[in-house]
Coordinates of C-alpha atoms (C1' of nucleotides) in Angstrom, one line a residue:
Chain A
M1 CA 28.6 -12.9 -21.6
R2 CA 30.1 -14.8 -24.4
S3 CA 27.5 -16.4 -27.0
R4 CA 27.7 -20.1 -27.2
K5 CA 26.1 -20.5 -30.3
R6 CA 24.2 -23.8 -30.8
S7 CA 22.7 -24.1 -34.2
D8 CA 19.1 -25.6 -32.1
G9 CA 17.0 -23.2 -33.7
P10 CA 15.4 -20.4 -31.8
S11 CA 14.6 -21.1 -28.2
Q12 CA 11.3 -21.7 -27.1
T13 CA 12.0 -22.1 -23.3
A14 CA 9.2 -22.2 -21.3
G15 CA 9.8 -22.3 -17.8
D16 CA 12.1 -20.1 -15.5
G17 CA 13.5 -19.7 -12.5
E18 CA 15.1 -16.8 -11.0
T19 CA 18.4 -18.7 -12.3
A20 CA 17.2 -21.2 -14.5
E21 CA 19.4 -21.5 -17.4
A22 CA 19.1 -24.8 -18.7
E23 CA 19.1 -24.0 -22.4
P24 CA 21.6 -20.6 -22.7
D25 CA 21.4 -19.5 -26.1
G26 CA 23.3 -16.4 -25.6
G27 CA 20.9 -15.3 -27.6
R28 CA 19.0 -12.3 -29.0
D29 CA 15.7 -13.6 -27.0
W30 CA 17.7 -15.1 -24.5
R31 CA 19.1 -11.7 -23.8
K32 CA 15.5 -9.8 -23.7
R33 CA 14.1 -12.3 -21.3
R34 CA 16.9 -12.2 -19.5
T35 CA 16.5 -8.6 -19.1
R36 CA 12.5 -8.8 -18.3
R37 CA 13.7 -11.5 -15.6
A38 CA 16.3 -8.6 -14.3
L39 CA 13.6 -5.6 -14.0
I40 CA 10.9 -8.2 -12.7
N41 CA 13.7 -9.0 -9.8
A42 CA 14.9 -5.4 -9.7
A43 CA 11.2 -4.5 -8.1
L44 CA 10.8 -7.3 -6.2
A45 CA 14.0 -6.5 -4.2
L46 CA 13.1 -3.2 -4.0
L47 CA 9.9 -4.5 -2.3
E48 CA 11.0 -6.4 -0.4
G49 CA 12.0 -3.6 2.2
E50 CA 9.0 -0.6 3.4
R51 CA 8.5 0.1 0.1
S52 CA 5.7 -0.2 -1.8
F53 CA 4.5 -0.8 -5.4
S54 CA 2.8 2.9 -6.2
S55 CA 5.9 4.2 -4.4
L56 CA 8.5 2.8 -7.0
S57 CA 9.8 5.0 -10.2
L58 CA 9.9 3.1 -13.3
R59 CA 13.8 5.0 -13.4
E60 CA 14.4 3.3 -10.1
V61 CA 13.2 0.0 -11.1
A62 CA 15.4 0.0 -14.7
R63 CA 18.4 1.4 -11.9
G64 CA 18.5 -1.7 -10.4
A65 CA 18.2 -3.6 -13.2
R66 CA 21.3 -2.0 -15.1
I67 CA 19.1 -0.3 -18.2
T68 CA 18.3 3.1 -18.7
P69 CA 15.2 4.2 -18.5
A70 CA 14.1 4.7 -22.1
A71 CA 14.7 0.7 -22.3
F72 CA 12.3 -0.2 -19.5
Y73 CA 9.6 0.6 -22.3
R74 CA 11.2 -2.5 -24.7
H75 CA 9.9 -4.6 -22.1
F76 CA 6.7 -3.3 -20.4
S77 CA 4.8 -0.5 -21.7
G78 CA 4.5 1.1 -17.8
M79 CA 5.2 0.0 -14.3
E80 CA 1.1 -1.4 -14.7
E81 CA 1.7 -4.0 -16.9
L82 CA 5.1 -4.3 -14.8
G83 CA 2.9 -4.5 -12.0
H84 CA 0.7 -6.9 -13.5
A85 CA 3.8 -9.3 -14.6
L86 CA 4.7 -9.6 -11.0
I87 CA 1.3 -10.9 -9.7
E88 CA 2.2 -14.0 -12.4
D89 CA 5.2 -14.4 -11.0
S90 CA 3.9 -14.0 -7.2
F91 CA 0.9 -16.2 -7.7
E92 CA 3.5 -19.1 -9.3
S93 CA 4.8 -19.4 -7.0
L94 CA 1.9 -19.6 -4.3
H95 CA 0.4 -22.7 -7.1
E96 CA 3.7 -24.7 -6.8
M97 CA 3.1 -24.3 -3.0
M98 CA 0.0 -25.8 -3.3
R99 CA 0.2 -28.5 -6.0
K100 CA 3.5 -29.5 -3.8
A101 CA 1.1 -29.8 -0.7
R102 CA -1.6 -31.9 -2.6
A103 CA 0.7 -33.9 -3.3
G104 CA 1.1 -34.6 0.3
G105 CA -2.5 -35.8 0.9
L106 CA -5.8 -34.1 2.0
P107 CA -5.2 -31.9 5.2
S108 CA -6.7 -33.8 8.4
T109 CA -6.6 -33.0 12.4
R110 CA -3.3 -34.6 12.9
M111 CA -2.0 -32.9 10.1
I112 CA -3.1 -29.1 10.4
R113 CA 1.0 -28.8 11.6
A114 CA 2.5 -29.7 9.0
S115 CA -0.2 -27.7 6.5
V116 CA 0.8 -24.9 8.8
K117 CA 4.4 -25.8 8.6
V118 CA 4.7 -26.1 5.1
F119 CA 2.7 -22.5 4.3
L120 CA 4.5 -20.5 6.5
D121 CA 8.2 -21.8 5.7
H122 CA 7.1 -21.3 1.9
V123 CA 6.5 -17.6 2.6
G124 CA 9.4 -16.9 4.5
A125 CA 11.6 -19.0 1.6
H126 CA 9.6 -16.7 -0.8
R127 CA 9.4 -12.9 1.2
A128 CA 9.6 -10.9 -1.8
H129 CA 6.8 -12.5 -3.3
F130 CA 4.1 -12.6 -0.5
S131 CA 5.6 -9.0 1.2
F132 CA 4.1 -8.2 -2.7
I133 CA 1.3 -9.5 -2.3
A134 CA 0.0 -8.6 1.3
K135 CA 1.1 -5.0 0.9
E136 CA -0.8 -3.8 -3.1
R137 CA -4.0 -6.6 -1.4
F138 CA -5.8 -3.4 -0.2
S139 CA -3.2 -0.8 -1.5
G140 CA -2.9 -1.0 -5.2
S141 CA -4.8 0.4 -8.0
T142 CA -7.5 -1.2 -9.1
V143 CA -6.6 -3.2 -11.3
I144 CA -4.1 -5.1 -9.1
R145 CA -6.3 -4.6 -6.2
V146 CA -8.8 -6.7 -8.7
A147 CA -5.7 -9.1 -9.8
I148 CA -4.7 -10.1 -6.6
R149 CA -8.7 -10.5 -5.6
K150 CA -9.0 -13.4 -8.4
E151 CA -6.3 -15.5 -7.5
V152 CA -6.9 -15.5 -3.4
R153 CA -10.5 -16.4 -4.9
L154 CA -8.9 -18.9 -7.2
W155 CA -6.8 -20.0 -3.9
V156 CA -9.9 -20.5 -1.7
G157 CA -11.7 -22.6 -4.3
E158 CA -9.0 -25.0 -4.7
L159 CA -9.1 -24.9 -0.9
A160 CA -12.5 -25.8 -1.1
V161 CA -12.9 -28.9 -3.0
D162 CA -10.0 -30.3 -1.2
L163 CA -12.1 -30.2 1.1
S164 CA -15.5 -31.4 -0.4
R165 CA -12.8 -34.8 -0.5
F166 CA -12.6 -35.3 3.7
P167 CA -15.6 -37.8 4.6
A168 CA -16.2 -35.2 8.4
L169 CA -16.9 -32.6 5.9
G170 CA -19.7 -34.6 4.4
K171 CA -22.1 -31.9 6.0
F172 CA -21.6 -29.1 4.4
S173 CA -23.1 -27.7 1.9
A174 CA -21.2 -25.9 -1.4
E175 CA -21.5 -22.7 0.2
D176 CA -20.2 -23.3 3.4
L177 CA -17.3 -25.3 2.5
Q178 CA -16.0 -22.2 0.4
M179 CA -16.8 -20.4 3.7
L180 CA -15.0 -22.5 5.5
A181 CA -12.1 -22.4 3.4
G182 CA -12.3 -18.4 3.4
L183 CA -11.2 -19.1 7.1
M184 CA -8.7 -21.4 6.7
V185 CA -7.2 -19.2 4.3
N186 CA -7.6 -15.8 6.6
V187 CA -5.5 -17.3 9.7
V188 CA -2.9 -18.4 6.6
V189 CA -2.6 -14.9 5.7
A190 CA -2.8 -12.8 8.9
A191 CA 0.2 -15.4 10.1
S192 CA 2.1 -15.1 6.7
E193 CA 1.8 -11.1 7.1
L194 CA 3.0 -11.7 10.2
V195 CA 5.9 -13.9 8.9
L196 CA 6.9 -11.0 6.7
D197 CA 7.7 -8.5 9.2
T198 CA 9.9 -11.1 11.6
P199 CA 13.3 -11.5 10.7
P200 CA 14.1 -14.8 9.4
K201 CA 17.0 -14.8 12.0
D202 CA 14.3 -14.9 14.8
K203 CA 13.7 -18.3 15.1
E204 CA 11.8 -18.1 18.4
A205 CA 9.1 -15.4 17.0
L206 CA 8.4 -17.8 14.0
T207 CA 7.5 -20.5 15.9
R208 CA 5.8 -18.3 18.1
I209 CA 3.3 -17.6 15.4
Y210 CA 4.1 -20.9 13.6
R211 CA 1.8 -22.3 17.5
H212 CA -0.8 -19.7 16.8
A213 CA -1.5 -20.2 14.1
E214 CA -1.9 -23.9 14.3
K215 CA -4.4 -23.2 17.3
Q216 CA -6.5 -21.3 15.7
M217 CA -6.7 -23.6 12.4
R218 CA -7.4 -26.2 15.2
L219 CA -10.0 -24.4 17.1
V220 CA -11.6 -23.8 13.4
M221 CA -11.6 -27.2 12.4
L222 CA -12.9 -28.3 15.9
G223 CA -15.8 -25.6 15.0
A224 CA -16.6 -27.6 11.5
G225 CA -16.3 -30.3 13.1
A226 CA -19.4 -29.4 15.1
W227 CA -21.2 -27.7 12.4
D228 CA -24.7 -28.3 10.3
S229 CA -25.1 -26.7 7.0
S230 CA -28.6 -27.6 7.5
R231 CA -29.0 -25.2 10.2
S232 CA -26.9 -22.3 9.4
S233 CA -28.9 -20.5 7.0
G234 CA -30.8 -18.0 10.2
Chain B
M1 CA -13.5 19.6 25.8
R2 CA -14.1 18.2 22.0
S3 CA -16.5 19.9 19.2
R4 CA -18.8 18.4 18.1
K5 CA -20.3 18.8 14.5
R6 CA -23.0 17.3 12.5
S7 CA -20.4 16.6 9.0
D8 CA -17.0 15.3 10.7
G9 CA -16.5 13.8 8.2
P10 CA -13.2 14.0 5.3
S11 CA -15.7 15.3 2.5
Q12 CA -15.5 18.3 4.7
T13 CA -13.1 20.7 2.6
A14 CA -12.1 24.3 4.3
G15 CA -14.2 27.1 2.4
D16 CA -15.5 29.5 4.9
G17 CA -18.6 31.3 4.7
E18 CA -20.9 29.0 7.2
T19 CA -19.1 28.7 10.6
A20 CA -20.0 27.9 13.4
E21 CA -21.7 30.5 15.1
A22 CA -21.3 31.1 18.8
E23 CA -19.1 28.0 20.7
P24 CA -15.9 28.4 18.8
D25 CA -14.2 31.3 19.0
G26 CA -13.1 32.3 15.7
G27 CA -10.0 33.6 17.8
R28 CA -6.2 32.5 16.0
D29 CA -6.5 28.9 18.1
W30 CA -9.8 28.3 16.6
R31 CA -8.5 28.8 13.3
K32 CA -5.5 27.1 13.5
R33 CA -7.5 23.8 14.9
R34 CA -9.1 23.8 11.7
T35 CA -7.0 24.7 9.1
R36 CA -5.5 21.6 11.3
R37 CA -8.1 19.7 10.8
A38 CA -9.0 20.9 7.0
L39 CA -5.2 19.1 6.5
I40 CA -6.8 15.8 7.9
N41 CA -10.0 15.8 6.0
A42 CA -7.8 16.8 2.4
A43 CA -5.5 13.5 3.4
L44 CA -8.5 11.3 4.3
A45 CA -10.2 12.1 1.2
L46 CA -7.2 11.2 -0.9
L47 CA -7.0 8.5 0.4
E48 CA -10.1 7.4 0.6
G49 CA -10.3 6.2 -3.6
E50 CA -7.1 3.7 -4.2
R51 CA -4.1 6.6 -3.0
S52 CA -1.7 4.9 -0.3
F53 CA -0.5 7.5 1.8
S54 CA 3.0 7.0 0.8
S55 CA 2.2 8.3 -2.5
L56 CA 0.4 11.5 -1.3
S57 CA 2.8 14.1 -1.8
L58 CA 2.8 17.2 1.0
R59 CA 1.7 20.0 -2.0
E60 CA -1.3 17.9 -2.2
V61 CA -2.5 18.0 0.7
A62 CA -1.6 21.1 1.5
R63 CA -4.0 21.8 -1.3
G64 CA -6.9 19.7 -0.9
A65 CA -7.0 22.2 2.2
R66 CA -6.6 25.5 0.8
I67 CA -3.0 26.7 2.0
T68 CA 0.2 26.8 0.6
P69 CA 2.9 24.5 1.0
A70 CA 4.9 26.6 3.6
A71 CA 1.4 26.3 5.5
F72 CA 1.3 23.1 6.3
Y73 CA 4.9 23.4 8.0
R74 CA 2.7 25.2 10.7
H75 CA 0.2 22.0 11.2
F76 CA 3.5 19.1 10.8
S77 CA 6.6 18.7 10.6
G78 CA 6.0 17.0 7.6
M79 CA 4.3 13.9 6.2
E80 CA 4.8 11.0 8.6
E81 CA 3.4 13.7 11.5
L82 CA 0.0 14.0 9.8
G83 CA 0.2 10.2 9.3
H84 CA 0.8 9.5 13.3
A85 CA -2.2 12.7 13.6
L86 CA -4.2 9.7 11.0
I87 CA -4.3 7.0 12.8
E88 CA -5.0 8.6 15.9
D89 CA -7.9 10.1 14.0
S90 CA -8.9 6.4 12.8
F91 CA -8.2 4.9 16.5
E92 CA -9.8 7.0 18.0
S93 CA -13.8 6.1 15.9
L94 CA -12.8 2.5 16.2
H95 CA -12.2 3.2 20.1
E96 CA -16.1 5.1 20.3
M97 CA -17.3 2.3 18.4
M98 CA -16.4 -0.7 20.7
R99 CA -17.5 1.9 23.7
K100 CA -20.5 1.9 22.1
A101 CA -20.8 -1.6 21.5
R102 CA -19.5 -2.9 25.4
A103 CA -22.4 -1.2 26.4
G104 CA -24.9 -3.0 24.7
G105 CA -23.7 -6.3 26.2
L106 CA -21.0 -9.3 26.1
P107 CA -21.1 -11.0 23.3
S108 CA -22.9 -13.8 22.9
T109 CA -24.1 -17.1 20.4
R110 CA -27.4 -15.2 20.4
M111 CA -25.3 -11.3 19.6
I112 CA -23.0 -12.9 16.9
R113 CA -25.3 -11.7 14.5
A114 CA -25.7 -8.4 16.1
S115 CA -21.9 -7.9 17.1
V116 CA -21.3 -8.3 13.8
K117 CA -24.1 -5.4 11.6
V118 CA -22.4 -2.7 13.8
F119 CA -19.0 -3.8 13.2
L120 CA -19.4 -3.5 10.0
D121 CA -22.1 -0.7 9.6
H122 CA -19.1 1.4 11.8
V123 CA -16.5 0.7 9.0
G124 CA -18.8 1.1 6.6
A125 CA -19.3 4.8 7.9
H126 CA -16.4 5.4 8.4
R127 CA -15.2 4.5 5.3
A128 CA -12.2 6.6 5.3
H129 CA -10.9 6.0 8.3
F130 CA -10.9 2.3 8.0
S131 CA -9.9 2.2 4.4
F132 CA -6.5 4.3 5.4
I133 CA -6.3 1.3 8.4
A134 CA -6.8 -1.7 6.2
K135 CA -3.7 0.4 3.2
E136 CA -0.8 1.0 5.8
R137 CA -0.9 -1.5 7.9
F138 CA 0.9 -3.6 5.8
S139 CA 2.2 -1.0 3.1
G140 CA 2.6 2.1 5.3
S141 CA 6.0 3.0 7.0
T142 CA 7.3 1.1 9.2
V143 CA 6.7 3.9 12.2
I144 CA 2.7 3.7 11.0
R145 CA 2.5 0.0 10.4
V146 CA 4.2 -0.5 14.2
A147 CA 1.3 2.4 15.4
I148 CA -1.0 0.5 13.7
R149 CA -0.3 -2.9 14.9
K150 CA -0.2 -1.9 18.6
E151 CA -3.2 -0.4 18.2
V152 CA -4.8 -3.7 16.8
R153 CA -3.1 -5.4 19.4
L154 CA -4.5 -3.2 22.3
W155 CA -8.4 -3.8 20.4
V156 CA -7.4 -7.3 21.1
G157 CA -6.3 -7.8 23.8
E158 CA -9.7 -5.4 25.2
L159 CA -11.9 -8.1 23.3
A160 CA -9.5 -10.9 24.9
V161 CA -10.9 -9.2 28.4
D162 CA -14.3 -8.9 27.4
L163 CA -13.9 -12.9 26.8
S164 CA -12.9 -13.8 29.9
R165 CA -16.2 -12.8 31.6
F166 CA -18.2 -15.0 28.6
P167 CA -18.5 -18.0 32.0
A168 CA -19.0 -20.4 28.4
L169 CA -15.2 -20.0 27.7
G170 CA -14.3 -20.9 31.5
K171 CA -12.4 -23.4 30.0
F172 CA -9.7 -20.9 28.2
S173 CA -6.6 -19.7 29.5
A174 CA -5.3 -16.4 28.5
E175 CA -3.5 -17.3 25.7
D176 CA -6.0 -19.0 23.9
L177 CA -8.3 -16.6 25.3
Q178 CA -5.9 -14.4 23.2
M179 CA -5.9 -17.0 20.2
L180 CA -9.5 -16.4 20.3
A181 CA -9.6 -12.9 20.0
G182 CA -7.1 -12.9 17.7
L183 CA -9.4 -15.0 15.2
M184 CA -12.8 -12.8 15.7
V185 CA -10.5 -10.0 15.1
N186 CA -9.9 -11.8 11.8
V187 CA -12.7 -12.0 10.4
V188 CA -14.4 -9.1 10.5
V189 CA -10.8 -7.3 9.9
A190 CA -11.3 -10.0 6.5
A191 CA -15.1 -8.6 6.3
S192 CA -13.8 -5.2 6.6
E193 CA -12.2 -4.9 3.7
L194 CA -14.7 -6.7 1.6
V195 CA -16.9 -3.9 2.8
L196 CA -13.7 -1.5 1.5
D197 CA -14.1 -2.6 -1.7
T198 CA -17.6 -2.6 -2.3
P199 CA -19.8 0.1 -3.2
P200 CA -22.3 1.4 -0.1
K201 CA -25.5 1.2 -2.6
D202 CA -25.0 -2.1 -3.5
K203 CA -27.3 -3.2 -0.5
E204 CA -27.4 -6.7 -1.7
A205 CA -23.8 -7.4 -2.0
L206 CA -23.0 -6.4 1.3
T207 CA -25.6 -8.7 3.1
R208 CA -23.2 -11.2 1.6
I209 CA -20.9 -10.0 3.3
Y210 CA -22.4 -9.7 6.7
R211 CA -24.0 -13.1 6.0
H212 CA -20.4 -14.6 5.7
A213 CA -19.0 -12.8 8.4
E214 CA -21.7 -13.6 10.7
K215 CA -21.3 -18.0 9.5
Q216 CA -18.0 -17.2 10.1
M217 CA -17.9 -16.0 13.3
R218 CA -20.5 -18.6 14.4
L219 CA -18.6 -21.2 13.4
V220 CA -15.6 -19.7 15.7
M221 CA -17.9 -19.8 18.5
L222 CA -18.2 -23.6 17.9
G223 CA -14.9 -24.1 17.7
A224 CA -14.6 -22.0 21.4
G225 CA -17.4 -24.2 22.7
A226 CA -15.2 -27.0 21.5
W227 CA -11.6 -25.8 22.7
D228 CA -10.3 -27.8 25.6
S229 CA -7.1 -25.1 27.4
S230 CA -5.4 -28.1 29.1
R231 CA -4.8 -30.2 25.3
S232 CA -4.0 -27.3 23.1
S233 CA -0.1 -27.2 24.0
G234 CA 0.1 -30.0 21.6
Chain C
dT1 C1' 30.2 -20.6 -47.7
dG2 C1' 30.6 -15.4 -46.9
dT3 C1' 28.3 -10.6 -47.9
dA4 C1' 24.8 -7.3 -47.7
dC5 C1' 20.9 -6.1 -44.9
dA6 C1' 16.9 -5.9 -41.7
dT7 C1' 15.9 -6.5 -37.0
dC8 C1' 15.8 -4.4 -32.9
dA9 C1' 17.3 -3.6 -27.4
dG10 C1' 20.2 -0.7 -24.9
dT11 C1' 21.5 4.2 -24.7
dG12 C1' 22.0 9.6 -23.8
dA13 C1' 20.4 13.7 -24.3
dA14 C1' 16.3 16.5 -24.2
dC15 C1' 11.6 18.2 -22.4
dG16 C1' 8.3 20.1 -18.7
dC17 C1' 6.9 18.9 -14.9
dG18 C1' 5.3 19.0 -9.9
dC19 C1' 8.4 17.8 -5.7
dG20 C1' 9.8 19.2 -0.5
dT21 C1' 12.0 22.6 1.2
dT22 C1' 13.0 28.0 2.2
dC23 C1' 13.0 32.7 3.2
dA24 C1' 11.2 37.0 3.6
dC25 C1' 6.7 38.5 4.1
dT26 C1' 1.9 40.3 5.0
dG27 C1' -1.4 41.6 7.9
dA28 C1' -5.1 40.0 11.5
dT29 C1' -5.0 38.2 16.5
dG30 C1' -3.9 38.8 20.6
dT31 C1' -1.6 41.6 24.7
dA32 C1' 0.7 45.3 27.9
dC33 C1' -0.1 49.3 29.2
Chain D
dT1 C1' -10.7 53.3 27.8
dG2 C1' -6.9 53.8 23.9
dT3 C1' -2.5 52.6 21.1
dA4 C1' 1.7 50.7 20.3
dC5 C1' 4.2 46.6 19.8
dA6 C1' 4.6 41.4 19.3
dT7 C1' 2.3 37.2 18.6
dC8 C1' 1.7 34.3 14.0
dA9 C1' -1.0 31.7 10.2
dG10 C1' -1.3 31.5 5.8
dT11 C1' 1.6 33.6 1.4
dG12 C1' 4.2 33.5 -2.5
dA13 C1' 8.2 32.9 -5.6
dA14 C1' 12.3 30.7 -5.8
dC15 C1' 15.4 26.8 -5.6
dG16 C1' 17.4 22.6 -6.8
dC17 C1' 15.5 17.2 -7.7
dG18 C1' 14.3 12.8 -9.8
dC19 C1' 10.5 12.4 -12.7
dG20 C1' 8.2 10.0 -17.4
dT21 C1' 8.6 9.9 -21.9
dT22 C1' 10.6 11.5 -26.7
dC23 C1' 13.8 10.9 -29.7
dA24 C1' 17.4 10.1 -32.9
dC25 C1' 21.1 6.6 -32.4
dT26 C1' 23.8 2.4 -31.8
dG27 C1' 26.1 -1.7 -32.4
dA28 C1' 25.0 -6.9 -31.6
dT29 C1' 22.4 -10.7 -33.5
dG30 C1' 19.4 -12.4 -37.1
dT31 C1' 18.4 -13.2 -42.4
dA32 C1' 18.1 -13.4 -46.8
dC33 C1' 20.5 -15.3 -50.9

DNA sequence: TGTACATCAGTGAACGCGCGTTCACTGATGTAC
DNA sequence: TGTACATCAGTGAACGCGCGTTCACTGATGTAC
């Protein structure tokens, strides 16, 4: 790449998508961030198949990013640090989706289908990220599992807050809202895992998974409607 | 005919000295089966921690069973075949539990607590087996994932049949019974995964997990009570 | 402005190590007579 | 019954390979003056 010198000073760009170069500098900083991205993307690409993170080798990832193994260490202290970067990258995608979904309005009975679709579409559109999360959720090293669990708990908590604003759920105690949110997250997580195991082209199978999850969600909502927190402690 | 030994667990290594006496044979066949067991147990022992199956080496498993790497091939053609043996071994444990649970009676509202407890106690008592299943369910090689998925589908199917005999669920279509069974399995599977990440001594945390799962199950049952299959296709 | 020096992302060779697999072998167990 | 031979689970050495990590290095980019 030729360097396009723009003396805007040292660029301090924070946002970066996969191809974002709204402010390409061509400088040393920019090149470094670019290689870091290449490493993360190389790892995600390797993980999109049936490989698990713990089975990836440092050399393999470096190869995928077209740098020598030694250069890997200019970006991460080792594979574990790369793992953390992958978690961050993956959940950023999830948070973004949550933000969008929340902007669309609170879940209600008639919104179940739409919510399930939004979420599962997002999973299908970010297979590598969610495939990584699904695999490492139980298989990863302790630190990685703990990091994922923390993010999931945060997510459940956010959903519980959203639900609390929903008048029909006024009967729910704070604890029971967490329980309900956990159940709803279970439903979409289980469906996500099926989505990840279905080829994107198999629309029919995907539709079946969507409908299944939607039904489960609706049944859960029916249960929530009949729930009475004051009786739930026995 | 299976020889029933008291301590069937994976903590056992192939130490000799006190061999069980009269019942077994001591012959070549018996010794071979014994070493095969030692290999399976060694693998399960290694998997009980945070290791995943794909990260195990053949030499490591052989070492755990106190045989040379070359002798491994007298029992399995390679690690993948050992993986299948592990699946068989793990689900045998699950089927046994299902048989016992079914003998206890069909699930009913008042039986929710007992059912959840029976299942989660079983998981806690067979950590190595269920830890293996939980990890490989999404992380394993395709053949192993497919084998696990098949077993889970069977399990959901069995549960659906059990549920169909339950008068209060007369309103359910066959498809919706599968959906409900899937949801119930989701609840206990999610809880199992929490159980596996909790030290067995932390009774308080375990109780919290049990109560949480029980509540979710009860909410699902409430939803089932209000469900109407004839309206569910829209 | 140009020059001299500093920084540092990436290189390529080297190392010791554990891996999967093969091979000829050993010696206890099993069997035919 | 004893003897001679067959079977085969397990041994131990050997192989080539990819691994993680280290090291001195290169050369483009950045900066001080």
